[in-house]
Short mmCIF file of C-alpha atoms in Angstrom, two decimals:
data_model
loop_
_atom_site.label_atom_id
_atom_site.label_comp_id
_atom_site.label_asym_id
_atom_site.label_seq_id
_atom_site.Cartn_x
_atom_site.Cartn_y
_atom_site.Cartn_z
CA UNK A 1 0.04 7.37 21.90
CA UNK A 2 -0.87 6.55 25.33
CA UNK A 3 -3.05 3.70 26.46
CA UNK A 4 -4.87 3.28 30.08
CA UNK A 5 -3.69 0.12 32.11
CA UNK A 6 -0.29 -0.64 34.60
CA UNK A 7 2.51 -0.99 32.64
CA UNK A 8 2.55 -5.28 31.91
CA UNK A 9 6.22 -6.15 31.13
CA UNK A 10 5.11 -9.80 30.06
CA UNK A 11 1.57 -11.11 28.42
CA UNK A 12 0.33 -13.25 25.63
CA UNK A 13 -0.53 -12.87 22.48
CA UNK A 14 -4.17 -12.41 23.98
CA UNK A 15 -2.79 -9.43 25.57
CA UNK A 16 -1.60 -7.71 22.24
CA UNK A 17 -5.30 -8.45 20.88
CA UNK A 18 -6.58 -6.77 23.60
CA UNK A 19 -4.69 -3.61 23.22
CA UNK A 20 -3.25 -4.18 27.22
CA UNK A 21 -0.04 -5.63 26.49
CA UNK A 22 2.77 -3.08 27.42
CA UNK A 23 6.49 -2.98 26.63
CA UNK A 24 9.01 -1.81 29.69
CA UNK A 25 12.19 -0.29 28.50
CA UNK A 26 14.03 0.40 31.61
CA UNK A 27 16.43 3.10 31.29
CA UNK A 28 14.46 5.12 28.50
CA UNK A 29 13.77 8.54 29.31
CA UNK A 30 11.43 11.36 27.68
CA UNK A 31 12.91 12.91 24.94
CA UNK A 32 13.19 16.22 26.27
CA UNK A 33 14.35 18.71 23.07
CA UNK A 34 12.96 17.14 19.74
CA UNK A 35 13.88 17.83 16.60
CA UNK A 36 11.17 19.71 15.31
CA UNK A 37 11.03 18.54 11.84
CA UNK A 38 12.22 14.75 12.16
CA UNK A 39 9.87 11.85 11.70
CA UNK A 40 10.66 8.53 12.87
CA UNK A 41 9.22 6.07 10.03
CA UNK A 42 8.04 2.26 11.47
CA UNK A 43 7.98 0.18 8.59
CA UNK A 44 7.52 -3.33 7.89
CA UNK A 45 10.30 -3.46 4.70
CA UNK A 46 11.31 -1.23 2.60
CA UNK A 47 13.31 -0.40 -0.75
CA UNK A 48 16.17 -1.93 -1.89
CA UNK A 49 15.41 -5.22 -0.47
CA UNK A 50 12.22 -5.39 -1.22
CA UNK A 51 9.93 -4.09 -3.97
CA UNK A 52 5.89 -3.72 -3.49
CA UNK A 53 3.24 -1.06 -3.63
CA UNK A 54 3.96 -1.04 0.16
CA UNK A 55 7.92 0.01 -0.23
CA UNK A 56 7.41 1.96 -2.78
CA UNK A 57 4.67 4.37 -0.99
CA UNK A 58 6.98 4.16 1.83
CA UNK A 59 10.69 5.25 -0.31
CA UNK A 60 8.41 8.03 -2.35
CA UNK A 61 6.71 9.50 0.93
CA UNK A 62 10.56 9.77 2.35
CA UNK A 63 11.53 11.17 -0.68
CA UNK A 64 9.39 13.65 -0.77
CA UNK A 65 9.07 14.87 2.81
CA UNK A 66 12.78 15.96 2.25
CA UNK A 67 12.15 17.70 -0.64
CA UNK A 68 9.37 19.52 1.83
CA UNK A 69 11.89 20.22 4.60
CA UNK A 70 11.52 17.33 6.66
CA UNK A 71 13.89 14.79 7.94
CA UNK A 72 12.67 11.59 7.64
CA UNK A 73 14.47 8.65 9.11
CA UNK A 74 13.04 4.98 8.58
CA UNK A 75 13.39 1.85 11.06
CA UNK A 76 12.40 -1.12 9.61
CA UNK A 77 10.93 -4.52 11.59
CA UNK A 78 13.45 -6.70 13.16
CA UNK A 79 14.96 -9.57 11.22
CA UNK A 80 14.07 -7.42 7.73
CA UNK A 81 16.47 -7.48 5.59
CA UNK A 82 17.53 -11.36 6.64
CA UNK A 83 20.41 -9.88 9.00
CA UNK A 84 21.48 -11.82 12.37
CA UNK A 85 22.40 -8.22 14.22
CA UNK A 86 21.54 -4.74 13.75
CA UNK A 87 23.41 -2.91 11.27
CA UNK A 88 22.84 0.57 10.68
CA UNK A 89 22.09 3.19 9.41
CA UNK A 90 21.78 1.80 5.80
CA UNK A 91 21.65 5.11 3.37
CA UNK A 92 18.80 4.76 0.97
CA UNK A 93 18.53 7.76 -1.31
CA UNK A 94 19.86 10.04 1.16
CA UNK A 95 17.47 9.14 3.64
CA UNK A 96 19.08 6.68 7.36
CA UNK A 97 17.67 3.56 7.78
CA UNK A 98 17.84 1.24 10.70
CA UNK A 99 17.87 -2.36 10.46
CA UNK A 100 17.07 -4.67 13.09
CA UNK A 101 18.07 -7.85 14.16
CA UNK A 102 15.86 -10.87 14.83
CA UNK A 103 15.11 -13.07 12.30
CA UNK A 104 14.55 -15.73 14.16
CA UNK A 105 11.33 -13.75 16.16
CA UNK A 106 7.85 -15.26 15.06
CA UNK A 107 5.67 -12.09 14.81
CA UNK A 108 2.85 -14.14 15.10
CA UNK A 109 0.59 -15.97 18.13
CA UNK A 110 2.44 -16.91 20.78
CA UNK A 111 5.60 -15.18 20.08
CA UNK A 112 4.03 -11.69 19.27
CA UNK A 113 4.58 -10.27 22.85
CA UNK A 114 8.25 -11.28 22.26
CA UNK A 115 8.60 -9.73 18.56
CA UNK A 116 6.95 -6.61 19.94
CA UNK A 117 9.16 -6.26 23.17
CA UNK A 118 12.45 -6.87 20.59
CA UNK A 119 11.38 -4.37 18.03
CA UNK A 120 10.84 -1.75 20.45
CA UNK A 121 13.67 -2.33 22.69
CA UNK A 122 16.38 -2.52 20.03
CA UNK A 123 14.07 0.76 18.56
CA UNK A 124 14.23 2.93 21.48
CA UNK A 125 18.24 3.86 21.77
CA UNK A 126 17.30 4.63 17.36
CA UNK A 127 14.57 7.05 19.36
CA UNK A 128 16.91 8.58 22.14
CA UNK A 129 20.05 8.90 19.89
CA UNK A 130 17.51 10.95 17.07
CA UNK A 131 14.82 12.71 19.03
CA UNK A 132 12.20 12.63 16.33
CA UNK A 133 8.97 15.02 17.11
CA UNK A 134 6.79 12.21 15.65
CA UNK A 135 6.73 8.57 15.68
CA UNK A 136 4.76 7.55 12.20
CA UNK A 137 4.04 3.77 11.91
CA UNK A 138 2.55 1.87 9.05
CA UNK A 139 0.76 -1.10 8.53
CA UNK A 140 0.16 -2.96 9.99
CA UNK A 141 -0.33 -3.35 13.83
CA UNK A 142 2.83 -5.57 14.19
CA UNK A 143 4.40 -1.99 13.29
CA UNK A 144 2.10 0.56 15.45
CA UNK A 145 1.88 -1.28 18.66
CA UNK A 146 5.87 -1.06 19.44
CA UNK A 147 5.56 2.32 18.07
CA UNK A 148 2.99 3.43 20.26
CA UNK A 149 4.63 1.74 23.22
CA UNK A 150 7.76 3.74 22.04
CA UNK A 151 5.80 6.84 21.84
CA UNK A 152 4.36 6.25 25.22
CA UNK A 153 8.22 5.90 27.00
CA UNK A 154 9.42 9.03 25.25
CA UNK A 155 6.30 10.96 25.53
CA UNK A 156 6.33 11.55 21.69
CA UNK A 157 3.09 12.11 19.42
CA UNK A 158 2.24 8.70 17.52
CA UNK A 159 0.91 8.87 13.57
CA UNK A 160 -0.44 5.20 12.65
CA UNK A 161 -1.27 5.21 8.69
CA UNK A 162 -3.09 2.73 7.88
CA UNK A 163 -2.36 1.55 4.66
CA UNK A 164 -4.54 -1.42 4.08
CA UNK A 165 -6.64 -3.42 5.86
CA UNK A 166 -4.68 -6.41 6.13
CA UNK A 167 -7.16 -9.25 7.77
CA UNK A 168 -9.32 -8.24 4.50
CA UNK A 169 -6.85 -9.08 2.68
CA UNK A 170 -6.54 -12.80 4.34
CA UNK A 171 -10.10 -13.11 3.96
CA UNK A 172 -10.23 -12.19 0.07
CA UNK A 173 -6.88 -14.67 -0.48
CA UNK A 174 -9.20 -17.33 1.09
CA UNK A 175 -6.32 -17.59 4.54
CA UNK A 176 -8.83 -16.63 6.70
CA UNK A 177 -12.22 -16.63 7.48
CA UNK A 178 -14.44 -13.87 9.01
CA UNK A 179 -15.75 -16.61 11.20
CA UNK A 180 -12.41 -17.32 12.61
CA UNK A 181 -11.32 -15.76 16.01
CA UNK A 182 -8.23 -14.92 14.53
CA UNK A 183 -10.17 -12.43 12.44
CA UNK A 184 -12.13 -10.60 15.66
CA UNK A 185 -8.41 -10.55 17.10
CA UNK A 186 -6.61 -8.83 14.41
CA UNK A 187 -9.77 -6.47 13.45
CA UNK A 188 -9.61 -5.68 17.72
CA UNK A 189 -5.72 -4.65 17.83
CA UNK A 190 -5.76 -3.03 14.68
CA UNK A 191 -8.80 -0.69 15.74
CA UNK A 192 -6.99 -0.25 19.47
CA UNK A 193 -3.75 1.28 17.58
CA UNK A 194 -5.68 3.58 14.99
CA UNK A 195 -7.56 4.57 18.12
CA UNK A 196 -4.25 5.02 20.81
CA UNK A 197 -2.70 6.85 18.03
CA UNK A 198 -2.73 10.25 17.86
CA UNK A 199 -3.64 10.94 14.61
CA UNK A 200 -4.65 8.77 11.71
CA UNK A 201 -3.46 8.71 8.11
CA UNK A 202 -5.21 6.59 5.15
CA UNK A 203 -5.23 6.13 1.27
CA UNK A 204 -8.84 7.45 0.78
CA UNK A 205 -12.81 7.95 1.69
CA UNK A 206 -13.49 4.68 1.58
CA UNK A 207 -10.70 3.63 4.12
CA UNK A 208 -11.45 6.82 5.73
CA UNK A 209 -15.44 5.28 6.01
CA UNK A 210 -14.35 1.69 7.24
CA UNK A 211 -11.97 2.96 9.83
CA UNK A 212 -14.96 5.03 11.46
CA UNK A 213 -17.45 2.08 11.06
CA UNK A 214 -14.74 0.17 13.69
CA UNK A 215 -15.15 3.38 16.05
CA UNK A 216 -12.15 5.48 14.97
CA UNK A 217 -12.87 9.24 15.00
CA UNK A 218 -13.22 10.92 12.00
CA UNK A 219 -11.91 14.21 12.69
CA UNK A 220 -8.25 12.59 14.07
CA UNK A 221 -8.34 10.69 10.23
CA UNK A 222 -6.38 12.53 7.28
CA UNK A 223 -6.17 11.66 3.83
CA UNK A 224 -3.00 10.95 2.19
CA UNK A 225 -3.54 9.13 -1.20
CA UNK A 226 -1.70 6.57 -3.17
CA UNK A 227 0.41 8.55 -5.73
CA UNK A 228 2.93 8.48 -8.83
CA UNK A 229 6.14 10.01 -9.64
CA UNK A 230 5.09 12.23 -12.70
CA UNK A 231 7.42 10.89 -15.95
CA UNK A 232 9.34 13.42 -17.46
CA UNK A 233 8.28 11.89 -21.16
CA UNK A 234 5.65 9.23 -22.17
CA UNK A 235 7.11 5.88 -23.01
CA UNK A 236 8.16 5.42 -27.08
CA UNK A 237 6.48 2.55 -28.48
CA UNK A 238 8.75 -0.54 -28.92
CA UNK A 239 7.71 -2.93 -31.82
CA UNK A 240 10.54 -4.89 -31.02
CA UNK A 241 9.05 -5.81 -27.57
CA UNK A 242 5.48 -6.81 -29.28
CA UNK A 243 7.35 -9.10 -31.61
CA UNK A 244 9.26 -10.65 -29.28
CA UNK A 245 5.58 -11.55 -27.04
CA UNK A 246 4.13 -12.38 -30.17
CA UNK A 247 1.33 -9.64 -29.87
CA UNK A 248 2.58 -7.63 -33.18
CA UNK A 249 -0.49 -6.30 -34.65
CA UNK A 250 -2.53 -6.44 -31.07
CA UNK A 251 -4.31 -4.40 -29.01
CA UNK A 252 -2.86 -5.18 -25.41
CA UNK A 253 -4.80 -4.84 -22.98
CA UNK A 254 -2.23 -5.04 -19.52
CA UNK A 255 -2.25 -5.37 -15.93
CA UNK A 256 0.62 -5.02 -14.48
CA UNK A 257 0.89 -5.92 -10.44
CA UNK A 258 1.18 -8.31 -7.87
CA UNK A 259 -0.67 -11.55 -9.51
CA UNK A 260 -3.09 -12.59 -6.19
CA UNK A 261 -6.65 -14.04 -6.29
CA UNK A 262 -7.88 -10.51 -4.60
CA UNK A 263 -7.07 -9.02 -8.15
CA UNK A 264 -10.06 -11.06 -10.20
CA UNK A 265 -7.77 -11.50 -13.30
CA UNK A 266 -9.74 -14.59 -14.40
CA UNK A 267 -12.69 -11.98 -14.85
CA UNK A 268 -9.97 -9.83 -17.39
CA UNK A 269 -9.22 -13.63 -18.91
CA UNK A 270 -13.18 -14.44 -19.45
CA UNK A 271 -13.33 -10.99 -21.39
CA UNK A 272 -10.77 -11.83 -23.38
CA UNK A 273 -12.20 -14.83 -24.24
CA UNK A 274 -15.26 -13.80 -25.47
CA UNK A 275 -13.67 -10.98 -27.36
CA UNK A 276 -11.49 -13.77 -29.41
CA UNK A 277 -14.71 -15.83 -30.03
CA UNK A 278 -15.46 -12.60 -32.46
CA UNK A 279 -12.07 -11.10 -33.36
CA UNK A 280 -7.98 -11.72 -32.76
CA UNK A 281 -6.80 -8.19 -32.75
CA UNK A 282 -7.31 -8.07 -28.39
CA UNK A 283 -4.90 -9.69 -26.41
CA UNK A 284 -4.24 -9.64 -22.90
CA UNK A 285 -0.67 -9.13 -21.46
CA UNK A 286 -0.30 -10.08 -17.32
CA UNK A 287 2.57 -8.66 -16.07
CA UNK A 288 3.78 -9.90 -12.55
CA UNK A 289 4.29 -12.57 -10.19
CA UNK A 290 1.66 -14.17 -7.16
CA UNK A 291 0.04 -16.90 -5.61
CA UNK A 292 -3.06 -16.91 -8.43
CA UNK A 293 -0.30 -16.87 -11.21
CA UNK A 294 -0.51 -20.83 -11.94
CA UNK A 295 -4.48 -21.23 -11.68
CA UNK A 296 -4.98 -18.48 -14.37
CA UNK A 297 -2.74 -19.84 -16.93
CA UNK A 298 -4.67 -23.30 -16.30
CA UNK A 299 -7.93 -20.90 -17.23
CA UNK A 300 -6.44 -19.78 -20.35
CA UNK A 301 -5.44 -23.21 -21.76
CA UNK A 302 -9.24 -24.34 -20.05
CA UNK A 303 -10.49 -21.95 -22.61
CA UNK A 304 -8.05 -22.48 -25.56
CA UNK A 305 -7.00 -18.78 -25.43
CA UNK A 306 -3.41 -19.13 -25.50
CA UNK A 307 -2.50 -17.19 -28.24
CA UNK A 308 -4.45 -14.11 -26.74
CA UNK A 309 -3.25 -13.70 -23.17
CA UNK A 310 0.75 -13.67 -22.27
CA UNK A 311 2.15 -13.77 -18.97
CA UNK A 312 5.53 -12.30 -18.47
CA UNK A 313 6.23 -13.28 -14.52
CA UNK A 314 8.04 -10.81 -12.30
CA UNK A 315 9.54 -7.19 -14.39
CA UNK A 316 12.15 -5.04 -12.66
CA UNK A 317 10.27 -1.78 -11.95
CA UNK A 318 13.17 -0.07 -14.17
CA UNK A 319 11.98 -2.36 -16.85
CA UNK A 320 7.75 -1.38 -16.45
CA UNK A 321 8.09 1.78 -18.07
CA UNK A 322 8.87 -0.16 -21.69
CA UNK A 323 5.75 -2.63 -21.10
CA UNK A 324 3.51 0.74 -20.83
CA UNK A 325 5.09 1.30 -24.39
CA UNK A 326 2.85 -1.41 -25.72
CA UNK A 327 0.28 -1.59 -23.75
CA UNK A 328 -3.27 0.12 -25.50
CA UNK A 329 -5.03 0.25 -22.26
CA UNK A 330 -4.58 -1.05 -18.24
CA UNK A 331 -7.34 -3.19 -16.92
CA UNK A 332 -7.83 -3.25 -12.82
CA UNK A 333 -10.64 -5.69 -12.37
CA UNK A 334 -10.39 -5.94 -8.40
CA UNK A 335 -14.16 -7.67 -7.37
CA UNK A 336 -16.31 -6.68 -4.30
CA UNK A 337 -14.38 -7.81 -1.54
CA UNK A 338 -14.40 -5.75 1.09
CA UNK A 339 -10.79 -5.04 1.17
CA UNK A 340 -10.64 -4.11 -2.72
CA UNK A 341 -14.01 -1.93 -2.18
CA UNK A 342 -12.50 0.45 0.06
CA UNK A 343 -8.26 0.31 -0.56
CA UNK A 344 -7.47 2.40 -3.40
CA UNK A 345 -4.41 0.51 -5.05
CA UNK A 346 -1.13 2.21 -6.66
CA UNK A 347 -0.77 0.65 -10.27
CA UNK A 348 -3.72 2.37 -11.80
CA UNK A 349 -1.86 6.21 -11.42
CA UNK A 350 1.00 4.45 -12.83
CA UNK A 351 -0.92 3.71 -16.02
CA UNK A 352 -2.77 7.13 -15.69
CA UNK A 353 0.45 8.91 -15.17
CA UNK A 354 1.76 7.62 -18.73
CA UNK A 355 -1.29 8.62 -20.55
CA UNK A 356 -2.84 5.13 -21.00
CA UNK A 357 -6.37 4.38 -20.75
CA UNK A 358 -7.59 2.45 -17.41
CA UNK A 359 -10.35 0.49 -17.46
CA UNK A 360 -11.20 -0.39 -13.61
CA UNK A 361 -14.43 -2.15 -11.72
CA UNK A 362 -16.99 0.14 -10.48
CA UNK A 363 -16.08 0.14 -6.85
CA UNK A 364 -15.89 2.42 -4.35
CA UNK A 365 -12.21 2.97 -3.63
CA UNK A 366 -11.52 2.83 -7.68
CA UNK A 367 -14.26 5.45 -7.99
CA UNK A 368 -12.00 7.32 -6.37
CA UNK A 369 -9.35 7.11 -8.55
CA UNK A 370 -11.00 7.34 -11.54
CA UNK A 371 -13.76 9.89 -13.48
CA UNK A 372 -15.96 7.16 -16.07
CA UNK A 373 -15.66 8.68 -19.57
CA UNK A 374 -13.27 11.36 -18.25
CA UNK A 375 -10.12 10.21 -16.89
CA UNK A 376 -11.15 6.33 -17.78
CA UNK A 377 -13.41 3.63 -17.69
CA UNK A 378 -15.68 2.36 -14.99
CA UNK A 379 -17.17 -1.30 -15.57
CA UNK A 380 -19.41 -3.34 -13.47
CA UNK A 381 -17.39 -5.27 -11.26
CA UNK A 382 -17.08 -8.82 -11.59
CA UNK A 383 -18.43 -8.81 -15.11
CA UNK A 384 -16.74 -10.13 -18.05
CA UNK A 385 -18.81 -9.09 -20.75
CA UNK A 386 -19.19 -5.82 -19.19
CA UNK A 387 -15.88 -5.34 -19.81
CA UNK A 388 -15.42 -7.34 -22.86
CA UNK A 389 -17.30 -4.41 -23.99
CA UNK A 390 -15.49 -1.64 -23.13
CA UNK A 391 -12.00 -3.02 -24.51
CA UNK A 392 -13.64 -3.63 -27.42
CA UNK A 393 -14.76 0.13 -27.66
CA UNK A 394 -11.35 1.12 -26.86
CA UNK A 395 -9.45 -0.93 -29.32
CA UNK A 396 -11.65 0.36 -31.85
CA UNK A 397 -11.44 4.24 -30.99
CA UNK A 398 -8.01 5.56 -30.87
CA UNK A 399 -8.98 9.13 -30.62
CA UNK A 400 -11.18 8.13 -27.36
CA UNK A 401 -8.08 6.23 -26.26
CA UNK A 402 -5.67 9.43 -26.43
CA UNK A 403 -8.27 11.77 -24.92
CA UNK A 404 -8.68 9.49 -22.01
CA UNK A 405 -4.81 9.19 -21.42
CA UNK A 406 -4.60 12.88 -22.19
CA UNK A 407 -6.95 13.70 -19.63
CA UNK A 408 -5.64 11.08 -16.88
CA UNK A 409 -2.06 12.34 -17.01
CA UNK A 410 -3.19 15.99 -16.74
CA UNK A 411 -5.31 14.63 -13.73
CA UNK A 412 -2.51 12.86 -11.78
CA UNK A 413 0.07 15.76 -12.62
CA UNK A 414 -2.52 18.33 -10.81
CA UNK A 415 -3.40 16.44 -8.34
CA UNK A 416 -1.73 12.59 -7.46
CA UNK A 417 2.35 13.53 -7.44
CA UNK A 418 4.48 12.24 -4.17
CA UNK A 419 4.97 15.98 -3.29
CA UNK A 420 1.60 17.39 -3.40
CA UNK A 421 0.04 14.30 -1.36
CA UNK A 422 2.93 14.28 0.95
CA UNK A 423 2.04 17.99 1.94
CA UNK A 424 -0.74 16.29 3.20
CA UNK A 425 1.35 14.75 6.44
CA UNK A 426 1.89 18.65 7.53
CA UNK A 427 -2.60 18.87 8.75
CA UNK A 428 -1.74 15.31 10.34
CA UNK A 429 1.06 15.61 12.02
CA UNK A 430 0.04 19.33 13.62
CA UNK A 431 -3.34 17.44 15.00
CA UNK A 432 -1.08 15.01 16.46
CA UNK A 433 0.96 17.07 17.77
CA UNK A 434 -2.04 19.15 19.61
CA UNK A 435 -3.50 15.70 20.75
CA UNK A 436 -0.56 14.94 22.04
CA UNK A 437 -0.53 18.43 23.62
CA UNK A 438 -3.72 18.26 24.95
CA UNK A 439 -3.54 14.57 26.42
CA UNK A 440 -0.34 15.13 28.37
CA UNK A 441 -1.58 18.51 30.24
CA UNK A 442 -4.48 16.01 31.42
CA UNK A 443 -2.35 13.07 32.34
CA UNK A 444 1.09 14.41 33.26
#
């Protein structure tokens, strides 16, 4: 967690970029005796206040590094949740977390020094007072540069996970171009903390790839997948939920998610419609809320579709679980951008996990999720007929449909459960720890 250059109190934004931007927290100390077993989480937000693949990773990691042995304690970026002044520890599930203040701090351009200075100043009597053994940051740098500089003052190993890649994500929303400097800034800092940071977590190989394409070394990257909390039963049909969508007598084809333009939903809405041009038994249900939301219902009234695609809006998560109890199969049809080829998302072993068919674009990162013909479907990305296909072979095969949800929950109960990936932290955090080891006997 330590970075070459004099110690730089005040900078730019410029400076952050450049990885040479350094926090001074007078008064803070090494932590001399840590606690062998507790991890300091630096997250962006988290569960109850707000609900995202992102929190929910975060809450079921926590979870289940307690049920491991561990104790886990979470900080969370100032100003989150919408409070004035610290407050703290907020309980969540048995599990401290620290709120900070600062609302009012811009984490962006010119104010980012400041927001970084504030998060790890108001952090660092959370680090002295708990004397974690490691300091484990998530995405995205706005979290892992005040937790390396906080790792740095208390002479602490540094994990940075890196959960996304989040200028991709800009790019494939259409906020930002490739061409921008913006971009070369934010694809710099990221790549200084994955490298500063003593060890490396991601979701998968294809993160795993793109992180060592920027010059991070493979060996200090571990693998710590996306992963489901295993039902205890399979959801019970409910007729009275297909009658109330109007979809009695459907095959219902879902996604259920965050409703963005990275997700390619018009491509699931183009399949549908050339389904309904030769049948009316296929129907797609979208399930969620986003920024692409408004444009796709405009495509299905374009196309006259209407009475074959429903959009429900934003679900309670306690409410999903009945929407899986119609739903005939789950469609992730996530194009080639480069952010969707190499993050592996969470929803699909969701849908795996309750035995329903997915049906996901032939991509690299879903690859990785998903076995074609075994544990699901693999379609040419970005191809509507394609996939037209394939729910039209599914809604006519029930005993393919079973086998394939048979086989995917058996899958993600062997091998995608929050405890069995979250044993993976135990390889990371010991090469951390020996980096750690290794790089203060050289600089002491």
């Amino acid at each position: 967690a330590g970075a070459p250059g004099a110690p730089r109190p005040a900078g730019s934004a410029r400076d952050v970029y450049a990885g040479t931007f350094r926090v001074a927290l007078p008064g803070a100390r090494p932590v001399t005796a840590p606690i062998d077993d507790r991890v300091l989480h630096v997250l962006e937000y988290s569960l109850p206040h707000t609900q995202n693949g992102y929190t929910l990773r975060s809450f079921n990691i926590v979870q289940a590094q307690r049920q491991l042995g561990w104790d886990p304690v979470v900080v969370t970026r100032p100003g989150f949740p919408d409070v004035d002044t610290a407050a703290g520890p907020e309980t969540v599930a048995g599990s401290p977390h620290y709120r900070l203040s600062g609302k009012q701090l811009d984490g962006h351009a010119q104010d980012l020094p400041r927001y970084i200075e504030a998060f790890a100043a108001q952090a660092a009597p959370i680090v002295a007072e708990l004397r974690p053994s490691i300091v484990h940051a998530a995405s995205n740098f706005r979290n892992a540069y005040p937790a390396l500089e906080l790792a740095r003052t208390f002479r602490l190993p540094c994990v940075y996970e890196v959960r996304g890649l989040w200028e991709e994500t800009r790019v494939a929303n259409g906020t930002l171009k490739r061409s921008d400097a913006r971009y070369d800034e934010l694809v710099r800092v990221e790549t200084y903390c994955a490298r500063q940071a003593d060890a490396v977590v991601t979701l998968g190989s294809a993160m795993k790839a793109a992180l060592v394409q920027r010059g991070v070394p493979a060996d200090k990257i571990f693998l710590v997948p996306n992963a489901v909390e295993a039902p205890a039963e399979l959801p019970a049909p409910r007729p009275e939920l297909l009658d109330e969508l109007g979809l009695t007598g459907r095959f219902v084809v879902s996604y259920i998610g965050s409703v963005t333009p990275l997700e390619s939903l018009h491509v699931l809405i183009d399949a549908i419609s050339i389904i309904a041009r030769r049948r009316r038994d296929v129907a797609a249900l979208i399930i969620g809320d986003g920024a692409a939301l408004e444009a796709l219902r405009a495509r299905v009234d374009e196309l006259g579709i209407g009475d074959s695609v429903r959009f429900t809006g934003a679900v309670p998560h306690a409410e999903i679980r009945d929407y899986y109890g119609i739903t005939g199969a789950v469609a992730c049809t996530r194009g080639h951008d480069l952010v969707c080829s190499v993050v592996t998302p969470l929803k699909p072993y969701e849908a795996m996990a309750y035995a329903r068919p997915v049906v996901v674009s032939d991509i690299p990162a879903l690859r990785e999720m998903v076995e074609d013909r075994v544990t699901g479907r693999l379609v040419r990305a970005e191809d509507p007929v394609a996939l037209a296909r394939v729910l039209e072979e599914l809604a006519d095969d029930p005993d393919e449909r079973r086998a394939l949800g048979a086989r995917a929950a058996a899958w993600v109960r062997e091998h995608r459960t929050w405890q069995r990936v979250a044993d993976g932290y135990r390889p990371a955090y010991a090469y951390a720890r020996d980096a750690f080891a290794r790089r203060t006997q050289e600089r002491p």
